[in-house]
Coordinates of C-alpha atoms in Angstrom, one line a residue:
M3 CA -7.5 -22.5 -17.1
G4 CA -5.2 -20.0 -18.9
D5 CA -3.9 -18.6 -15.6
Q6 CA -3.1 -22.1 -14.4
A7 CA -1.3 -22.9 -17.6
L8 CA 0.7 -19.7 -17.3
S9 CA 1.6 -20.5 -13.7
E10 CA 2.9 -23.9 -14.7
R11 CA 5.0 -22.3 -17.6
L12 CA 6.4 -19.8 -15.2
R13 CA 7.3 -22.4 -12.7
K14 CA 9.0 -24.5 -15.4
R15 CA 10.9 -21.5 -16.7
I16 CA 12.1 -20.5 -13.2
D17 CA 13.1 -24.1 -12.4
G18 CA 15.0 -24.4 -15.7
K19 CA 17.4 -21.5 -15.0
T20 CA 21.1 -22.2 -14.5
K21 CA 20.8 -22.7 -10.7
P22 CA 19.9 -25.4 -8.2
L23 CA 16.1 -25.7 -7.7
G24 CA 14.9 -22.9 -5.5
A25 CA 18.3 -21.4 -5.1
L26 CA 17.0 -17.8 -5.6
G27 CA 14.6 -18.3 -2.7
R28 CA 11.8 -15.8 -2.4
L29 CA 13.0 -14.0 -5.5
E30 CA 11.6 -16.9 -7.4
T31 CA 8.3 -16.6 -5.7
L32 CA 8.3 -12.9 -6.5
A33 CA 9.1 -13.5 -10.1
H34 CA 6.3 -16.0 -10.4
R35 CA 3.9 -13.5 -8.7
I36 CA 4.8 -10.7 -11.1
G37 CA 4.7 -12.9 -14.2
S38 CA 1.2 -14.2 -13.1
I39 CA -0.1 -10.6 -12.5
L40 CA 1.2 -9.3 -15.8
G41 CA 0.3 -12.4 -17.8
S42 CA 3.8 -12.9 -19.1
E43 CA 6.7 -15.3 -18.9
E44 CA 9.0 -12.3 -19.7
P45 CA 7.5 -9.5 -17.6
V46 CA 8.6 -5.9 -17.9
L47 CA 7.7 -3.4 -15.3
S48 CA 6.9 -0.2 -17.1
Q49 CA 6.3 3.4 -15.9
P50 CA 5.9 2.6 -12.2
Q51 CA 3.7 5.0 -10.4
M52 CA 4.1 6.0 -6.7
L53 CA 0.8 7.3 -5.4
V54 CA 0.9 9.0 -2.0
C55 CA -2.6 9.9 -0.7
A56 CA -2.9 12.5 2.0
G57 CA -5.7 13.4 4.4
D58 CA -6.4 14.7 7.9
H59 CA -8.4 13.1 10.7
G60 CA -10.7 14.6 13.3
L61 CA -9.4 12.0 15.7
A62 CA -6.0 13.7 15.8
A63 CA -7.5 16.4 18.0
K64 CA -7.8 13.8 20.8
G65 CA -4.0 13.4 21.0
V66 CA -3.5 10.1 19.3
S67 CA -0.3 11.3 17.6
A68 CA 2.9 12.9 18.8
Y69 CA 2.5 15.5 16.0
P70 CA -0.2 18.1 15.3
S71 CA -2.4 17.9 12.2
D72 CA -0.5 20.9 10.6
V73 CA 2.3 18.4 9.9
T74 CA 0.2 16.8 7.2
W75 CA 0.1 19.8 4.9
Q76 CA 3.7 20.6 5.7
M77 CA 4.8 17.2 4.7
V78 CA 2.8 17.3 1.5
E79 CA 4.7 20.5 0.6
N80 CA 7.9 18.6 1.5
F81 CA 6.9 15.8 -0.9
L82 CA 6.3 18.2 -3.7
A83 CA 9.5 20.1 -3.0
G84 CA 11.5 16.9 -3.3
G85 CA 12.8 16.8 0.3
A86 CA 10.9 13.9 1.9
A87 CA 12.2 10.3 2.1
V88 CA 9.7 9.1 -0.5
S89 CA 10.7 12.0 -2.8
V90 CA 14.4 11.0 -2.6
L91 CA 13.7 7.3 -3.1
A92 CA 11.3 7.9 -5.9
R93 CA 14.0 9.9 -7.7
Q94 CA 16.6 7.3 -7.0
H95 CA 14.5 4.5 -8.5
G96 CA 12.8 6.3 -11.3
L97 CA 9.3 6.2 -9.8
A98 CA 6.8 8.8 -11.0
L99 CA 5.5 10.4 -7.8
T100 CA 1.9 11.6 -7.5
V101 CA 0.7 13.2 -4.3
A102 CA -3.1 13.3 -3.9
D103 CA -4.8 15.8 -1.5
C104 CA -7.7 13.6 -0.5
G105 CA -8.8 15.8 2.4
V106 CA -6.0 17.7 4.1
A107 CA -7.3 20.2 6.6
R108 CA -5.4 23.0 5.0
E109 CA -5.9 23.0 1.2
I110 CA -2.7 22.6 -0.7
P111 CA -2.3 25.4 -3.3
P112 CA -2.2 24.1 -6.9
R113 CA 0.9 24.6 -8.9
A114 CA 2.1 24.0 -12.5
H115 CA 3.7 20.6 -12.9
Q116 CA 7.2 20.4 -14.2
A117 CA 8.4 17.3 -16.0
G118 CA 10.1 14.8 -13.7
A119 CA 8.9 16.6 -10.5
P120 CA 6.3 15.2 -8.1
R121 CA 2.8 15.9 -9.3
L122 CA 0.0 17.3 -7.1
V123 CA -3.6 16.1 -7.7
S124 CA -6.5 17.5 -5.8
C125 CA -9.4 15.1 -5.1
R126 CA -10.5 16.6 -1.8
V127 CA -13.7 15.3 -0.3
A128 CA -13.6 17.6 2.7
A129 CA -11.1 19.4 4.9
G130 CA -10.4 16.3 7.0
T131 CA -12.7 13.7 8.5
Q132 CA -14.9 14.1 11.6
D133 CA -13.8 12.8 15.0
A134 CA -14.5 9.0 15.0
S135 CA -14.5 8.9 18.8
V136 CA -17.9 10.6 18.8
G137 CA -19.4 9.2 15.6
P138 CA -18.7 8.3 12.0
A139 CA -15.6 9.9 10.5
M140 CA -17.3 10.1 7.0
T141 CA -20.7 9.8 5.6
M142 CA -21.2 6.9 3.3
A143 CA -21.5 9.3 0.4
Q144 CA -18.1 10.8 1.3
C145 CA -16.5 7.3 1.6
E146 CA -17.9 6.2 -1.8
Q147 CA -16.7 9.5 -3.4
A148 CA -13.1 8.9 -2.0
I149 CA -13.1 5.3 -3.3
E150 CA -14.2 6.6 -6.8
N151 CA -11.5 9.3 -6.6
G152 CA -8.9 6.5 -6.1
K153 CA -10.2 4.5 -9.0
Q154 CA -10.0 7.6 -11.3
L155 CA -6.5 8.4 -10.1
V156 CA -5.4 5.0 -11.3
R157 CA -7.4 5.2 -14.6
D158 CA -5.4 8.4 -15.4
M159 CA -2.0 6.8 -14.7
P160 CA 0.2 5.1 -17.3
G161 CA 2.3 2.0 -16.5
N162 CA 1.6 -1.5 -15.1
A163 CA 2.8 -1.0 -11.5
L164 CA 1.3 1.0 -8.6
L165 CA 3.2 1.7 -5.4
L166 CA 1.1 2.8 -2.5
G167 CA 2.0 5.6 0.0
E168 CA 0.1 7.8 2.4
M169 CA 0.4 10.8 4.7
G170 CA -2.0 11.9 7.5
I171 CA -1.4 12.6 11.1
G172 CA -3.4 10.1 13.1
N173 CA -3.7 7.5 10.4
T174 CA -2.0 4.7 12.3
S175 CA -5.1 5.0 14.6
V176 CA -7.3 4.5 11.5
A177 CA -5.3 1.4 10.5
S178 CA -5.6 0.0 14.1
L179 CA -9.3 0.6 14.2
L180 CA -9.9 -1.1 10.9
L181 CA -7.7 -4.0 11.8
A182 CA -9.5 -4.5 15.1
R183 CA -13.0 -4.2 13.6
L184 CA -12.6 -6.1 10.4
G185 CA -9.9 -8.5 11.5
G186 CA -11.2 -9.3 14.9
I187 CA -7.9 -8.6 16.5
P188 CA -7.8 -7.2 20.1
L189 CA -7.3 -3.4 19.8
A190 CA -4.4 -3.4 22.2
D191 CA -2.5 -5.8 19.8
C192 CA -3.3 -3.4 16.9
T193 CA -2.1 -0.2 18.5
G194 CA 1.5 1.1 18.6
A195 CA 3.5 4.3 19.0
G196 CA 2.7 5.7 15.6
T197 CA 4.8 8.8 15.1
G198 CA 6.7 8.2 18.4
L199 CA 4.3 8.3 21.4
D200 CA 5.7 7.3 24.8
A201 CA 4.1 4.6 26.9
A202 CA 1.6 7.1 28.4
G203 CA 0.8 8.4 25.0
V204 CA 0.1 4.9 23.7
A205 CA -2.2 4.2 26.6
R206 CA -4.1 7.5 25.9
K207 CA -4.3 6.6 22.2
L208 CA -5.7 3.2 23.1
Q209 CA -8.4 4.7 25.3
V210 CA -9.4 7.1 22.5
L211 CA -9.6 4.2 20.0
E212 CA -11.7 2.1 22.3
T213 CA -14.1 5.0 22.5
A214 CA -14.2 5.2 18.7
L215 CA -15.0 1.5 18.4
R216 CA -17.9 1.9 20.9
A217 CA -19.1 5.1 19.2
N218 CA -19.3 3.1 15.9
S219 CA -20.3 -0.2 17.2
D220 CA -22.8 -0.9 14.4
A221 CA -20.3 -0.3 11.6
R222 CA -19.3 -3.9 11.0
R223 CA -19.3 -4.5 7.2
P224 CA -16.2 -3.4 5.2
L225 CA -17.6 -0.2 3.6
H226 CA -19.5 0.8 6.8
A227 CA -16.4 0.3 8.9
L228 CA -14.3 2.3 6.4
A229 CA -16.7 5.2 6.5
A230 CA -17.1 5.2 10.3
L231 CA -13.4 4.6 11.2
G232 CA -11.3 5.5 8.2
G233 CA -9.8 8.4 6.5
F234 CA -10.2 10.0 3.1
E235 CA -6.7 8.9 2.2
V236 CA -7.4 5.3 3.2
A237 CA -10.7 5.2 1.3
T238 CA -8.9 6.8 -1.8
L239 CA -6.2 4.1 -1.6
T240 CA -8.9 1.4 -1.3
G241 CA -10.4 2.6 -4.6
A242 CA -6.9 2.8 -6.2
V243 CA -6.2 -0.8 -5.1
L244 CA -9.5 -2.0 -6.6
Q245 CA -8.9 -0.3 -9.9
A246 CA -5.2 -1.3 -10.2
A247 CA -6.1 -4.9 -9.5
A248 CA -8.9 -4.8 -12.1
E249 CA -6.4 -3.5 -14.6
R250 CA -3.9 -6.2 -13.8
R251 CA -1.3 -3.9 -12.4
V252 CA 1.3 -5.0 -9.9
V253 CA 0.3 -3.4 -6.6
V254 CA 3.2 -2.7 -4.2
V255 CA 1.9 -2.3 -0.7
D256 CA 3.9 -0.2 1.7
G257 CA 3.2 -0.5 5.4
F258 CA 0.5 -0.5 8.1
I259 CA -1.8 2.1 6.7
T260 CA -1.7 1.1 3.0
S261 CA -2.2 -2.5 4.2
A262 CA -5.4 -1.3 5.9
A263 CA -6.7 0.0 2.5
V264 CA -5.8 -3.4 1.0
L265 CA -7.6 -5.2 3.8
V266 CA -10.8 -3.3 3.0
A267 CA -10.4 -3.8 -0.8
S268 CA -9.8 -7.5 -0.3
M269 CA -13.0 -7.8 1.7
L270 CA -14.8 -6.2 -1.1
Q271 CA -13.0 -8.1 -3.8
P272 CA -10.8 -11.0 -2.6
A273 CA -9.0 -11.4 -5.9
V274 CA -7.1 -8.1 -5.3
L275 CA -4.7 -10.0 -3.1
E276 CA -3.4 -11.9 -6.2
R277 CA -2.2 -8.6 -7.5
C278 CA -0.4 -7.5 -4.4
V279 CA 3.3 -7.6 -3.4
F280 CA 3.9 -6.6 0.2
A281 CA 7.0 -4.5 0.4
H282 CA 8.0 -4.8 4.1
R283 CA 6.8 -5.5 7.6
S284 CA 6.4 -2.3 9.6
G285 CA 7.7 -1.6 13.0
E286 CA 4.0 -0.9 14.0
P287 CA 2.9 -4.0 16.0
G288 CA -0.4 -4.2 14.2
H289 CA 1.2 -4.7 10.9
T290 CA 2.3 -8.2 11.7
H291 CA -1.3 -9.2 12.5
M292 CA -2.4 -7.4 9.3
L293 CA 0.1 -9.3 7.1
R294 CA -1.0 -12.6 8.6
L295 CA -4.7 -11.7 7.9
L296 CA -3.8 -10.9 4.3
N297 CA -1.4 -13.8 3.8
G298 CA 1.2 -11.2 3.0
D299 CA 4.8 -12.4 2.8
A300 CA 6.7 -9.1 3.2
L301 CA 9.9 -8.8 1.2
L302 CA 11.8 -6.6 3.8
D303 CA 11.9 -6.3 7.5
L304 CA 13.9 -3.2 8.4
G305 CA 11.9 -1.8 11.3
L306 CA 10.5 1.0 9.2
R307 CA 7.5 3.0 10.5
L308 CA 7.8 6.2 8.4
G309 CA 5.0 5.5 5.9
E310 CA 4.9 7.8 2.8
G311 CA 5.5 4.7 0.5
S312 CA 9.1 4.6 1.7
G313 CA 9.1 0.8 2.2
A314 CA 7.5 0.3 -1.2
A315 CA 10.2 2.3 -2.9
L316 CA 13.0 0.5 -1.1
A317 CA 11.6 -2.9 -2.2
W318 CA 11.2 -1.8 -5.8
P319 CA 14.7 -3.0 -7.0
L320 CA 13.8 -6.5 -5.8
L321 CA 10.8 -6.5 -8.2
E322 CA 13.0 -5.3 -11.0
S323 CA 15.6 -8.0 -10.2
A324 CA 12.9 -10.7 -10.2
C325 CA 11.8 -9.7 -13.7
A326 CA 15.3 -9.4 -15.0
F327 CA 16.3 -12.9 -13.9
L328 CA 13.1 -14.3 -15.3
R329 CA 13.7 -12.6 -18.7
E330 CA 17.5 -12.7 -19.0
M331 CA 19.0 -15.6 -17.0
A332 CA 20.1 -18.5 -19.1
S333 CA 18.4 -21.9 -19.0
F334 CA 20.4 -25.1 -18.7
E335 CA 19.5 -25.8 -22.3
S336 CA 20.4 -22.4 -23.8
A337 CA 23.7 -22.2 -21.8
G338 CA 24.7 -25.8 -22.7
V339 CA 25.0 -26.6 -19.0
D340 CA 24.3 -30.1 -17.7
G341 CA 21.4 -29.8 -15.3
S342 CA 20.3 -33.4 -15.4
H343 CA 21.6 -34.1 -11.9
L344 CA 19.3 -31.5 -10.5
S345 CA 16.1 -33.0 -12.0

């Protein structure tokens, strides 16, 4: 009852601003969503946290990516050094960046954290998952541990907004597998070029993924599918989404892989979708199907397929603008403007 009353107050407040009804388009929908999540007619986004979860995949040895697995740990180091796209965008937009080693094949050396710099957290389950084309990628215990790790990461974070990012060579394959198995979408429609495979590479990737689905044909329920087909970083993100939603944080979903984590989380707890803002529609073909499945109305469509949380960071100013107009824009009444002709 309270939430419905808040929704009506938010709609009335938005409609009463000095503008024609609906003139701010989807920014109005976004403002309503954020106000509803935060339980406020004057929402303030505070201490936003960018969480980039990293892990390696046994499936990568089968050639499903244009890059070798070593790139995962190298890119984690790049995040921490401040040179990656998400590092640059997080700095630009004042997003606190946490990089979580959820199971990178080569362990990332710990280091002292300096104020304002990206933070490294180790929540390793193992040195990469097993090869899903021959059997389960994770045991159920490993999957549950990764989910709990994600929940704990969020519990330890300040703020009321969580932006999702990931890194893991081979993880578009994981997203494709989860979408095909849990969404009932033909695998060919879920599978794209990932890091830049040519047509022959995509065909080879599809064959490997078909083998993985057959090897895990009994893994049908959400947690079983996640354990059999997923990655440590996707499972950790699933836990992070569940915890952030429970804490009534705004969850800013990046692209294809982070959406796969949201898909699993939403099948475990459907209400999490009420807390999500979908930043962009990825250049990965499967992401369009994923968004449709999640009823996700993406804010941007820039042909991005980088991952890392880059799309979530790019969309962040739109969330800030939505809150600003809701808080600060005058109403017809307060501005002394005649809006009677618009009612």
